[in-house]
Coordinates of C-alpha atoms and ligand atoms in Angstrom, one line a residue:
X1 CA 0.0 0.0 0.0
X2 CA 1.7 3.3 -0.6
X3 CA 0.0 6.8 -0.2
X4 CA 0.9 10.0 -1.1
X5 CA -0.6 13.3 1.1
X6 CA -0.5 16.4 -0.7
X7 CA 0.1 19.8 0.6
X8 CA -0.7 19.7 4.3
X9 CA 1.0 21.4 7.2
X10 CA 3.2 19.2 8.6
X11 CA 3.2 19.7 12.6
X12 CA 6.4 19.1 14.6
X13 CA 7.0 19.8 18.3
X14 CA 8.6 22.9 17.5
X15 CA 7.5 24.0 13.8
X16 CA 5.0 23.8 11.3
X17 CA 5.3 23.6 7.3
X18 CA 3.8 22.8 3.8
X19 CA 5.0 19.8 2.3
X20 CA 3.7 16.6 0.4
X21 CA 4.6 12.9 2.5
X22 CA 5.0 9.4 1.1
X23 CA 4.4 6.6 2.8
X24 CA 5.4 2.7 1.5
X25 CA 5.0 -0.5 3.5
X26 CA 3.9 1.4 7.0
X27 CA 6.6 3.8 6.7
X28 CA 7.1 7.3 5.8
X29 CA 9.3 7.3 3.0
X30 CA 9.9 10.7 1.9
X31 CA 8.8 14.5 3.0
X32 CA 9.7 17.2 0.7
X33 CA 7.6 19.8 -1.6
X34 CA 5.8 18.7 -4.7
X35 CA 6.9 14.5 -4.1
X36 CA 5.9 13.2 -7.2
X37 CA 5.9 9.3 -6.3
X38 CA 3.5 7.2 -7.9
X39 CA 1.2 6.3 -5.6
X40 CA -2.0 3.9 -5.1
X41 CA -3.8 7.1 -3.1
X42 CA -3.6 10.2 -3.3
X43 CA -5.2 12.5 -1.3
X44 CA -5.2 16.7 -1.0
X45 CA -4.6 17.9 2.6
X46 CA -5.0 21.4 1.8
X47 CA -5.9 23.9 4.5
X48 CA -4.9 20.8 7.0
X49 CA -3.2 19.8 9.5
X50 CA -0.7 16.9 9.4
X51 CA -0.1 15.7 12.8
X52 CA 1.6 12.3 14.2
X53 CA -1.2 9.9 15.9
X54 CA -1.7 10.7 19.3
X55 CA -0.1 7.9 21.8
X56 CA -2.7 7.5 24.6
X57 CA -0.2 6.7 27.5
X58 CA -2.7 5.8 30.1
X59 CA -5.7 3.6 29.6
X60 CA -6.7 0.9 31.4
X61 CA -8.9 -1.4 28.8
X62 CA -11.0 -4.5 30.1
X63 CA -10.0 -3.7 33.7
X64 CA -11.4 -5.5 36.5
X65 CA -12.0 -2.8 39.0
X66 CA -14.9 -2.3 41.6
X67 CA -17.0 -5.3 41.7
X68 CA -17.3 -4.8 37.9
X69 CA -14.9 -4.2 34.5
X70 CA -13.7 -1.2 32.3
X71 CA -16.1 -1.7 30.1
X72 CA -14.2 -0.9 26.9
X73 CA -11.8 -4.4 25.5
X74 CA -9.4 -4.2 23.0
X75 CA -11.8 -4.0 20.1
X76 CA -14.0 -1.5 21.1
X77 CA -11.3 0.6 22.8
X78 CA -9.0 0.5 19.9
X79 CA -11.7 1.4 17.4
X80 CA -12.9 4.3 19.7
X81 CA -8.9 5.5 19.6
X82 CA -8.6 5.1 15.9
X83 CA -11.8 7.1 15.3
X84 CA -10.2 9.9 17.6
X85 CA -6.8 10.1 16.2
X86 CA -4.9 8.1 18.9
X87 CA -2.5 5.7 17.0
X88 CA -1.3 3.7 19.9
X89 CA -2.4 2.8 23.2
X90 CA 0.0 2.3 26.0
X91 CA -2.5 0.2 28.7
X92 CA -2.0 -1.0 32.2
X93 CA -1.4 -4.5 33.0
X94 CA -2.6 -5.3 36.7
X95 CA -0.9 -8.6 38.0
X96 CA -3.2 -10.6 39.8
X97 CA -2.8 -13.0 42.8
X98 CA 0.5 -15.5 42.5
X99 CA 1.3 -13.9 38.5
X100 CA 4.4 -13.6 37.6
X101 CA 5.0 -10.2 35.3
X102 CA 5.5 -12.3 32.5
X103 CA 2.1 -14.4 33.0
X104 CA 0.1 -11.4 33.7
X105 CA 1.8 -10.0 30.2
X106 CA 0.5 -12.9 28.2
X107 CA -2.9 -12.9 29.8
X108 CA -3.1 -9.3 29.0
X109 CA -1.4 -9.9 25.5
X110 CA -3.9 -12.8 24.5
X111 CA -7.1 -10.4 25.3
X112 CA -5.4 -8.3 22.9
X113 CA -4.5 -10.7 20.2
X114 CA -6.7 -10.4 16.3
X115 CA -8.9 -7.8 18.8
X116 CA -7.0 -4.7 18.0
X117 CA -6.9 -2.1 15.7
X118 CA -3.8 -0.4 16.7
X119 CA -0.6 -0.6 17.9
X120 CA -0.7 -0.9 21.7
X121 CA 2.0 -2.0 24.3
X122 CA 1.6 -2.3 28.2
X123 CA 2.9 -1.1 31.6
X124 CA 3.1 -4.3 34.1
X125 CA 1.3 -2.7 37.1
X126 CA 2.7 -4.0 40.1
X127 CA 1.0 -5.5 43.5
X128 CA 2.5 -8.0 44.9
X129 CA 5.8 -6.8 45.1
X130 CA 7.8 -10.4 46.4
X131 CA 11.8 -10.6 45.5
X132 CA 10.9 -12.8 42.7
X133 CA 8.8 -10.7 41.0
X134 CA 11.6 -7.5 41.5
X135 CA 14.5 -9.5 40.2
X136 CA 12.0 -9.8 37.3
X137 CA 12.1 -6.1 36.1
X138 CA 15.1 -6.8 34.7
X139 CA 13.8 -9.2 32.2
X140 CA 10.9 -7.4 31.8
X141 CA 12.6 -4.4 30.7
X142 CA 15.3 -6.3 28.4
X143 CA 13.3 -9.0 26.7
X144 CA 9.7 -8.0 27.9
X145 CA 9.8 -4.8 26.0
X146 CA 7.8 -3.0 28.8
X147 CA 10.3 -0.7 30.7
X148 CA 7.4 1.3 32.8
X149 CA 6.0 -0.4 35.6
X150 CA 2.9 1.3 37.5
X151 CA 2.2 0.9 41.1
X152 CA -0.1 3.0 43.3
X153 CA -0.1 4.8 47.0
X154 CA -3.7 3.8 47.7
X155 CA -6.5 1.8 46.6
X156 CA -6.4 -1.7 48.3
X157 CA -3.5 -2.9 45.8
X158 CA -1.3 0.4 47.1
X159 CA 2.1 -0.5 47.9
X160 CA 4.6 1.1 51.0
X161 CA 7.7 3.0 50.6
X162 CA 9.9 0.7 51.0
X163 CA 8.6 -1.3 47.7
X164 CA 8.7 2.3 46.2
X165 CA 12.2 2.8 46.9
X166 CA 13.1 -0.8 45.7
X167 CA 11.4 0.0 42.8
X168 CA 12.7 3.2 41.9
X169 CA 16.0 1.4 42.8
X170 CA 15.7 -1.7 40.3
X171 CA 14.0 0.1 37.4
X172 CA 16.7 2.5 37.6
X173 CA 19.5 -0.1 37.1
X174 CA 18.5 -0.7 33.6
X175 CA 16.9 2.3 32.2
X176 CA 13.0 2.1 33.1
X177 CA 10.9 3.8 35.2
X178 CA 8.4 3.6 38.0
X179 CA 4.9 5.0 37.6
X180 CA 2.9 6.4 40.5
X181 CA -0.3 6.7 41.4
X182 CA 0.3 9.4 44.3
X183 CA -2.5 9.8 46.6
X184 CA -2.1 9.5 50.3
X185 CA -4.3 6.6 51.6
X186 CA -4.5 7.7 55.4
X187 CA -5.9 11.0 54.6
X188 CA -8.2 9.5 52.0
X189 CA -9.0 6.6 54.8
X190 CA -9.5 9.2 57.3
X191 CA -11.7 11.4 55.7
X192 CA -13.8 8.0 54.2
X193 CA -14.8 7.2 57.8
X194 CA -15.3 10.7 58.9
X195 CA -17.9 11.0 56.4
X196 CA -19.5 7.3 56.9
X197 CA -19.4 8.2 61.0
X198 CA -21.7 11.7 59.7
X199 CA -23.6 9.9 57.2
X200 CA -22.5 12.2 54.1
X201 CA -21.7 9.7 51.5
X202 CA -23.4 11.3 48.5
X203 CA -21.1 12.4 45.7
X204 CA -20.2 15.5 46.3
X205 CA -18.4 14.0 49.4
X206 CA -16.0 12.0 47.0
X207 CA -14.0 15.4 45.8
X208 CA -13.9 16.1 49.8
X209 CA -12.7 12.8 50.9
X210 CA -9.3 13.4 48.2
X211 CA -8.4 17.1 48.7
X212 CA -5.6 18.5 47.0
X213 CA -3.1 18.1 49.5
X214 CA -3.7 14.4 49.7
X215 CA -2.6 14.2 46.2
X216 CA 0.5 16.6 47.0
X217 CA 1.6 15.3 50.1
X218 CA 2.1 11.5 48.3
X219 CA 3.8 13.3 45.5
X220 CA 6.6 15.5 47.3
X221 CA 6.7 12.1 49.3
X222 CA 7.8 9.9 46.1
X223 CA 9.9 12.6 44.5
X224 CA 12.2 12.2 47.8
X225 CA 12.1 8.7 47.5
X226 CA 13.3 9.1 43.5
X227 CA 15.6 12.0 44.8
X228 CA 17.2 9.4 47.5
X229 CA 17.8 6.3 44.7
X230 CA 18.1 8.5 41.5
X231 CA 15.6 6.4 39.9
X232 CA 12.7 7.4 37.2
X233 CA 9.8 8.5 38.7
X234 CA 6.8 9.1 36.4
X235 CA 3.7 10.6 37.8
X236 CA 0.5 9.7 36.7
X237 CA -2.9 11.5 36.2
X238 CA -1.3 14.9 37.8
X239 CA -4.8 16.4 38.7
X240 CA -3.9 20.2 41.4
X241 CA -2.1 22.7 41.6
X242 CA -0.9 21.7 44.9
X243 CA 0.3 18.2 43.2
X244 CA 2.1 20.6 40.4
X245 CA 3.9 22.4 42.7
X246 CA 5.5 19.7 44.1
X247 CA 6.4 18.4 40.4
X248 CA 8.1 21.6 39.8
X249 CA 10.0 21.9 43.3
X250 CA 11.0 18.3 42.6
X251 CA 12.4 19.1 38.9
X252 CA 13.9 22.3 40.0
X253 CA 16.0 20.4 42.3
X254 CA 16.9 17.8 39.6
X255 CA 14.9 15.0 40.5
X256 CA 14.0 12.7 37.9
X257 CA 10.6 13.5 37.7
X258 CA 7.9 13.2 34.6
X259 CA 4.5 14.4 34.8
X260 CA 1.4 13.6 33.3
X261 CA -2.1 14.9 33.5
X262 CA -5.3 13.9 31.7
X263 CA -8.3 16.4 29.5
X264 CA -10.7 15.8 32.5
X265 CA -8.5 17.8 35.0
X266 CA -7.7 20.4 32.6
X267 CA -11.2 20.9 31.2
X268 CA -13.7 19.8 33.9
X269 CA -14.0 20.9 37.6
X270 CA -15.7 19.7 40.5
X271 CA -18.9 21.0 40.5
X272 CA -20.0 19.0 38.5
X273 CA -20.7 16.6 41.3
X274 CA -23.0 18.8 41.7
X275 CA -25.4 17.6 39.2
X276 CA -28.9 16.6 39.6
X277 CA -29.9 12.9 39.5
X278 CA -27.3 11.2 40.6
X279 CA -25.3 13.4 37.5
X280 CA -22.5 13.5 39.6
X281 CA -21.7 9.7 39.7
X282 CA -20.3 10.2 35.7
X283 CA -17.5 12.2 37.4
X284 CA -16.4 10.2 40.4
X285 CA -12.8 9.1 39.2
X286 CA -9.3 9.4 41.2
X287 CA -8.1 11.5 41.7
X288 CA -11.3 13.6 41.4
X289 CA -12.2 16.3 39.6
X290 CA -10.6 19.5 41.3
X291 CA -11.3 23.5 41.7
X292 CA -10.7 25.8 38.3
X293 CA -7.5 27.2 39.5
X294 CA -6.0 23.5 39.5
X295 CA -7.1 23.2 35.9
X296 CA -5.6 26.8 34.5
X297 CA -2.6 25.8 36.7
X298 CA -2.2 22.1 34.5
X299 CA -2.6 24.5 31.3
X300 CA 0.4 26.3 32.5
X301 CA 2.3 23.4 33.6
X302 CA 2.1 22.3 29.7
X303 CA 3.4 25.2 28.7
X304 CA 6.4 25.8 30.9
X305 CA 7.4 22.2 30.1
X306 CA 6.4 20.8 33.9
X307 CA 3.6 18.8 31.9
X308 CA 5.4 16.4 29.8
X309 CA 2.3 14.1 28.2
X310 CA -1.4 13.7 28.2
X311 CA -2.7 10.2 29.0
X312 CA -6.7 10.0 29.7
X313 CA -6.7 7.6 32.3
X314 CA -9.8 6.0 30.1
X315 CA -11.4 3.4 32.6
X316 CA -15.2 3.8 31.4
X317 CA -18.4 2.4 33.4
X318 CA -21.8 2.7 32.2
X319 CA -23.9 5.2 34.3
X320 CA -27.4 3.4 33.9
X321 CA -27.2 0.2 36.2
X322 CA -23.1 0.0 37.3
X323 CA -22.3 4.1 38.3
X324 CA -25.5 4.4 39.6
X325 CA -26.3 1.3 41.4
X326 CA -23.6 0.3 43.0
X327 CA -23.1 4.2 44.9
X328 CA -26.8 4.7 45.0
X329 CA -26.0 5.9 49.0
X330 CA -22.2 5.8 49.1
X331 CA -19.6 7.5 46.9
X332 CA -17.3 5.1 48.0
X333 CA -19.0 2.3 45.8
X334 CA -19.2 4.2 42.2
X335 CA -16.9 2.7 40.3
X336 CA -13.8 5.0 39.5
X337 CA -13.3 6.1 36.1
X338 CA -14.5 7.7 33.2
X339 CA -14.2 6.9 29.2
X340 CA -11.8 10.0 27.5
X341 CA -9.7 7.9 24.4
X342 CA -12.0 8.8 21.6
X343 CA -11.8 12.3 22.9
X344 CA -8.0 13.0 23.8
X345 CA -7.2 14.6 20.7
X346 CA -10.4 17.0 19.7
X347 CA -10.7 18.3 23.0
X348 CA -7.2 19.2 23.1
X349 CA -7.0 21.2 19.9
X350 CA -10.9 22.5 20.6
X351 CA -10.1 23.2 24.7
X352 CA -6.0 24.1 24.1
X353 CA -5.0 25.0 21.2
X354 CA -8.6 26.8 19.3
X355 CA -8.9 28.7 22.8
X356 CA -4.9 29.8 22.6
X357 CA -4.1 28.1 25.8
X358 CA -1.3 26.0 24.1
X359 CA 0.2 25.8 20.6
X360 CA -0.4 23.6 18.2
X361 CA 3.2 22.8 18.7
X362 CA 2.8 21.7 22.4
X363 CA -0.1 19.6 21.5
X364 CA 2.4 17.5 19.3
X365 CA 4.4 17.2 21.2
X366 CA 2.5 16.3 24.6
X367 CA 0.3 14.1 22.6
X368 CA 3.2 12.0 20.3
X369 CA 6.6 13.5 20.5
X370 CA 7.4 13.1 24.9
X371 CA 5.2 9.9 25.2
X372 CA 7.3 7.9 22.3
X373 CA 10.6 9.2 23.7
X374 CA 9.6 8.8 27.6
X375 CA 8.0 5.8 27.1
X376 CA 10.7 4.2 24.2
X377 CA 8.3 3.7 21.4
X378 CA 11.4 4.4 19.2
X379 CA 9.5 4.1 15.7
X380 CA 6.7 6.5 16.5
X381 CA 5.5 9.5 18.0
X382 CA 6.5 12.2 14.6
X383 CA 6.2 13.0 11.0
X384 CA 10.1 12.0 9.8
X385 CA 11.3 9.5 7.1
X386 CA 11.5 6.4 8.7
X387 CA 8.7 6.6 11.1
X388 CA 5.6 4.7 11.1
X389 CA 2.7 5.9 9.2
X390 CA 0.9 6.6 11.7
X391 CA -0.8 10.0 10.5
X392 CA -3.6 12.0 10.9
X393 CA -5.4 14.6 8.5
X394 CA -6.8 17.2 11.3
X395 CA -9.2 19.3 9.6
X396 CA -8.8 22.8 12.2
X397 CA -12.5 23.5 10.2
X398 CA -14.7 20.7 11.4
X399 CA -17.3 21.7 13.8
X400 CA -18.5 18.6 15.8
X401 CA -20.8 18.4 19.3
X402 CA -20.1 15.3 21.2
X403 CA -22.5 13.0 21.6
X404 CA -22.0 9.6 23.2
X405 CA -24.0 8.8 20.5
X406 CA -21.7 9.0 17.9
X407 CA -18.5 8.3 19.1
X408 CA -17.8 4.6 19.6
X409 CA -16.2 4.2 23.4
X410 CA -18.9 1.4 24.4
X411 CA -20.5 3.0 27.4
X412 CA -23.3 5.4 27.6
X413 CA -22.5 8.7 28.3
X414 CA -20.1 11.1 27.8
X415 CA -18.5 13.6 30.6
X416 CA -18.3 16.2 27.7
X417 CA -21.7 15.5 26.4
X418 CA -22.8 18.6 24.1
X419 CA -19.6 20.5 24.0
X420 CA -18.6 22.5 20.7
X421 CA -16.0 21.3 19.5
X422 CA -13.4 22.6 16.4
X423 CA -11.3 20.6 14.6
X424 CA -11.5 17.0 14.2
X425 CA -9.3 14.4 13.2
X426 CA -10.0 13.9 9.7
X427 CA -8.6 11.1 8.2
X428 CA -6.6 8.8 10.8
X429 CA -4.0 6.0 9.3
X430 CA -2.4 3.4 11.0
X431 CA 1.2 2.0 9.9
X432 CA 0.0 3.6 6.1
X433 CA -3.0 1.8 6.2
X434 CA -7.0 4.0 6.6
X435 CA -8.5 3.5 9.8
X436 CA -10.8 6.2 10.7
X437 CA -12.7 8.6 8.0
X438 CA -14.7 11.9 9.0
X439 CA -18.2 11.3 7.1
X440 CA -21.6 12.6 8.1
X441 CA -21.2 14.5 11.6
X442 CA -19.1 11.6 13.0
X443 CA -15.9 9.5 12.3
X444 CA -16.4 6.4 10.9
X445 CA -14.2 3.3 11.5
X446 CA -12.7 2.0 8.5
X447 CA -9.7 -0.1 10.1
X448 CA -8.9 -3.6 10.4
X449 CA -9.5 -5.4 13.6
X450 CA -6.4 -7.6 14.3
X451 CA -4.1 -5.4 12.5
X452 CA -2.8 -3.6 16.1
X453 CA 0.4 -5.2 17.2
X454 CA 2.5 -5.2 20.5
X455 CA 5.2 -3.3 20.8
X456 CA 8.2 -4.3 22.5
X457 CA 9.7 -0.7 23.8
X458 CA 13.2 -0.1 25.0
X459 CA 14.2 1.9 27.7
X460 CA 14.8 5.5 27.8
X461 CA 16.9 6.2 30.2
Ligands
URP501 O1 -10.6 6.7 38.7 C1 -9.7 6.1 38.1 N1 -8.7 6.9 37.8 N2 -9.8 4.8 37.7 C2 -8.8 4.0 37.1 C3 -7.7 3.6 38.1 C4 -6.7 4.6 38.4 O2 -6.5 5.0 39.5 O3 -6.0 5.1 37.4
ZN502 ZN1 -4.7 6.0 39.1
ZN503 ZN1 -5.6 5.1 35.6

């Protein structure tokens, strides 16, 4: 299959220009002004935008979680990133009870396998943190091709610092990284049974029982621990301005610190658990939704550089009969999470860069360029000779209003139900082949399910 894309702008993490692209056998071949390459397509991008397929560096896809499961698997899921512009997937990989790191990779692998319809790799989350399974970063970083490994500072499967600092310790060694979800489970605890012991356990006490300063105290607490080995430390799903403030005291200090934040912090705020019927439920994710100041604060992050990559933390449950049943009188039952893949791209161009809060450059480059180099996806992440073809025609023109309705993440609702939004991913190709197509007031998919492979990553550091 080879394609040829005429006259587009071509969007880098630091420039912009017009030229024609060629792309043979899932590569790009050639850049340059007026290619002319015989081709089997040939398509115009006038007036559009070229950019590299997003890479989605948090999702967590089929995810048992709550008494119930993520409700998106690897076909649904991968169609619903295709159709919004997001190229790969980068998903977490939960060990369960007794698994080693490489059994829990080929469980997750097999859900995976002839389901997917693009690229995707995982992150080996960590929870039972025995010797064995330590002294098996090492393979899993040399031979696994997964040299990020999750773990979490709350939630039942949290882990203590002293598996943190072994962590940081081990990954370090040969070039990976520990990712953390930092949330400090006392205060969380403490605050979950002040509320039960004063019977306020509807939803607007979920936001309440996670303040801000839950989420910064774990943070400046794990940058020490990365300060005190050296190792990586990535943070995920950076949600306050508190939390950022730690990030930056951390870098400034030269701690090896990488931060992440999702749309839903940046675009939403917390009162919408404020919403009538049970609304609220739609939202109740952790960390939750915080106060307006956090969210202009994140924009700023991304510009200053603090921010290094947007992941959506996509974990969706339906409203009608899971969110709503199972927290009918307690918060603390809803199950956490939100769908957001299908969206990561539009509402960052519509939110960030239409509204001038970032440059089309820094969407680039928090979107594709940082999460293929942080996370060693060495053949993608930008428009260069010798990447995959993994493209998207953004048409900045496209008006859209979202509607569960017509995007494809299989749940039903949408936390951005009816927002304008301008500028859609037009035309979406994975490895040179068509997988998504604009058509009729929705994308369409177009792709081939089973076509997504595992990547095998290296490390970065
Ligand atoms: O609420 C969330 N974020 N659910 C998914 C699990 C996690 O903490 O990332
Ligand atoms: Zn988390
Ligand atoms: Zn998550």
């Amino acid at each position: 299959m080879s394609l040829l894309i005429k006259n587009g702008l071509i969007v880098t993490s630091d420039t912009q220009y017009k030229a024609d692209i060629y792309v043979e056998q899932e590569k790009i071949k050639a850049i340059g002004v007026n290619l002319n390459f015989k081709a089997e397509e040939v398509i115009d991008a006038s007036g559009k935008y070229i950019l590299p397929g997003a890479i989605d560096s948090h999702t967590h896809l089929c995810m048992p979680y709550m008494g119930t499961y993520a409700k998106d698997d690897y076909k649904t899921g991968s169609i619903a990133a295709a159709c919004g512009g997001v190229t790969c997937i980068l998903d977490f990989n939960t060990q369960r009870n007794g698994e080693t790191l490489y059994e829990a990779l080929e469980r997750k692998k097999s859900l995976a396998k002839g389901n997917t319809a693009v690229d995707f790799s995982l992150h080996p989350s960590i929870t039972e943190p025995k010797d064995k399974i330590i002294k098996e970063i090492k393979t899993a970083i040399t031979d696994y091709g997964t040299p990020s490994f999750k773990v979490y500072m709350t939630y039942d499967f949290r882990v203590d610092d002293s598996v943190i600092l072994k962590l940081l310790a081990e990954t370090k060694k040969y070039g990976g990284m520990l990712q953390v979800h930092a949330e400090n489970f006392n205060i969380i605890e403490y605050f979950n049974n002040t509320f039960e012991k004063q019977k306020k356990l509807s939803i607007p006490y979920h936001p309440k029982s996670r303040p801000n300063i839950a989420e910064a105290e774990a943070l400046s607490r794990v940058a020490k621990l990365a300060e005190i080995t050296g190792g990586n430390l990535y943070i995920v799903h950076l949600s306050s301005k508190e939390g950022l403030e730690e990030v930056k005291r951390a870098k400034d200090k030269g701690v090896n610190i990488i931060a992440e934040t999702c749309p839903q912090y940046l675009i939403l705020d917390e009162s919408r658990y404020f919403e009538p019927e049970f609304n609220g439920a739609k939202y109740v994710m952790s960390p939750p939704l915080r106060d307006k100041q956090s969210g202009e604060a994140l924009w700023e992050g991304i510009r200053s550089g603090y921010i290094s990559t947007i992941g959506t933390d996509h974990c969706p449950f339906d409203f009608n009969g899971i969110k709503d049943m199972f927290g009918k009188n307690d918060y603390r039952k809803i199950p956490n999470g939100a769908p957001g893949i299908e969206t990561l791209m539009m509402l960052i161009h519509s939110e960030g860069v239409a509204k001038g809060k970032i440059t089309l450059q820094q969407m680039v480059k928090i979107l594709s360029v940082n999460t293929a180099k942080i996370f060693g996806l060495k053949n993608k992440g930008s428009i260069c000779p010798g990447k995959d073809a993994d493209i998207v025609i953004f048409n900045p023109k496209i008006k859209f209003n979202i509607s569960y309705k017509k995007l494809h993440m299989n749940v039903d609702y949408n936390p951005y139900e009816g927002f304008d939004i301008i500028g859609m991913p037009e035309t979406v190709y994975v490895r040179g082949k068509k997988a998504a197509q604009f058509k009729n007031d929705r994308v369409e998919f177009v792709g081939e399910i089973g076509r997504g492979r595992f990547i095998k990553r290296e490390p970065s550091f």
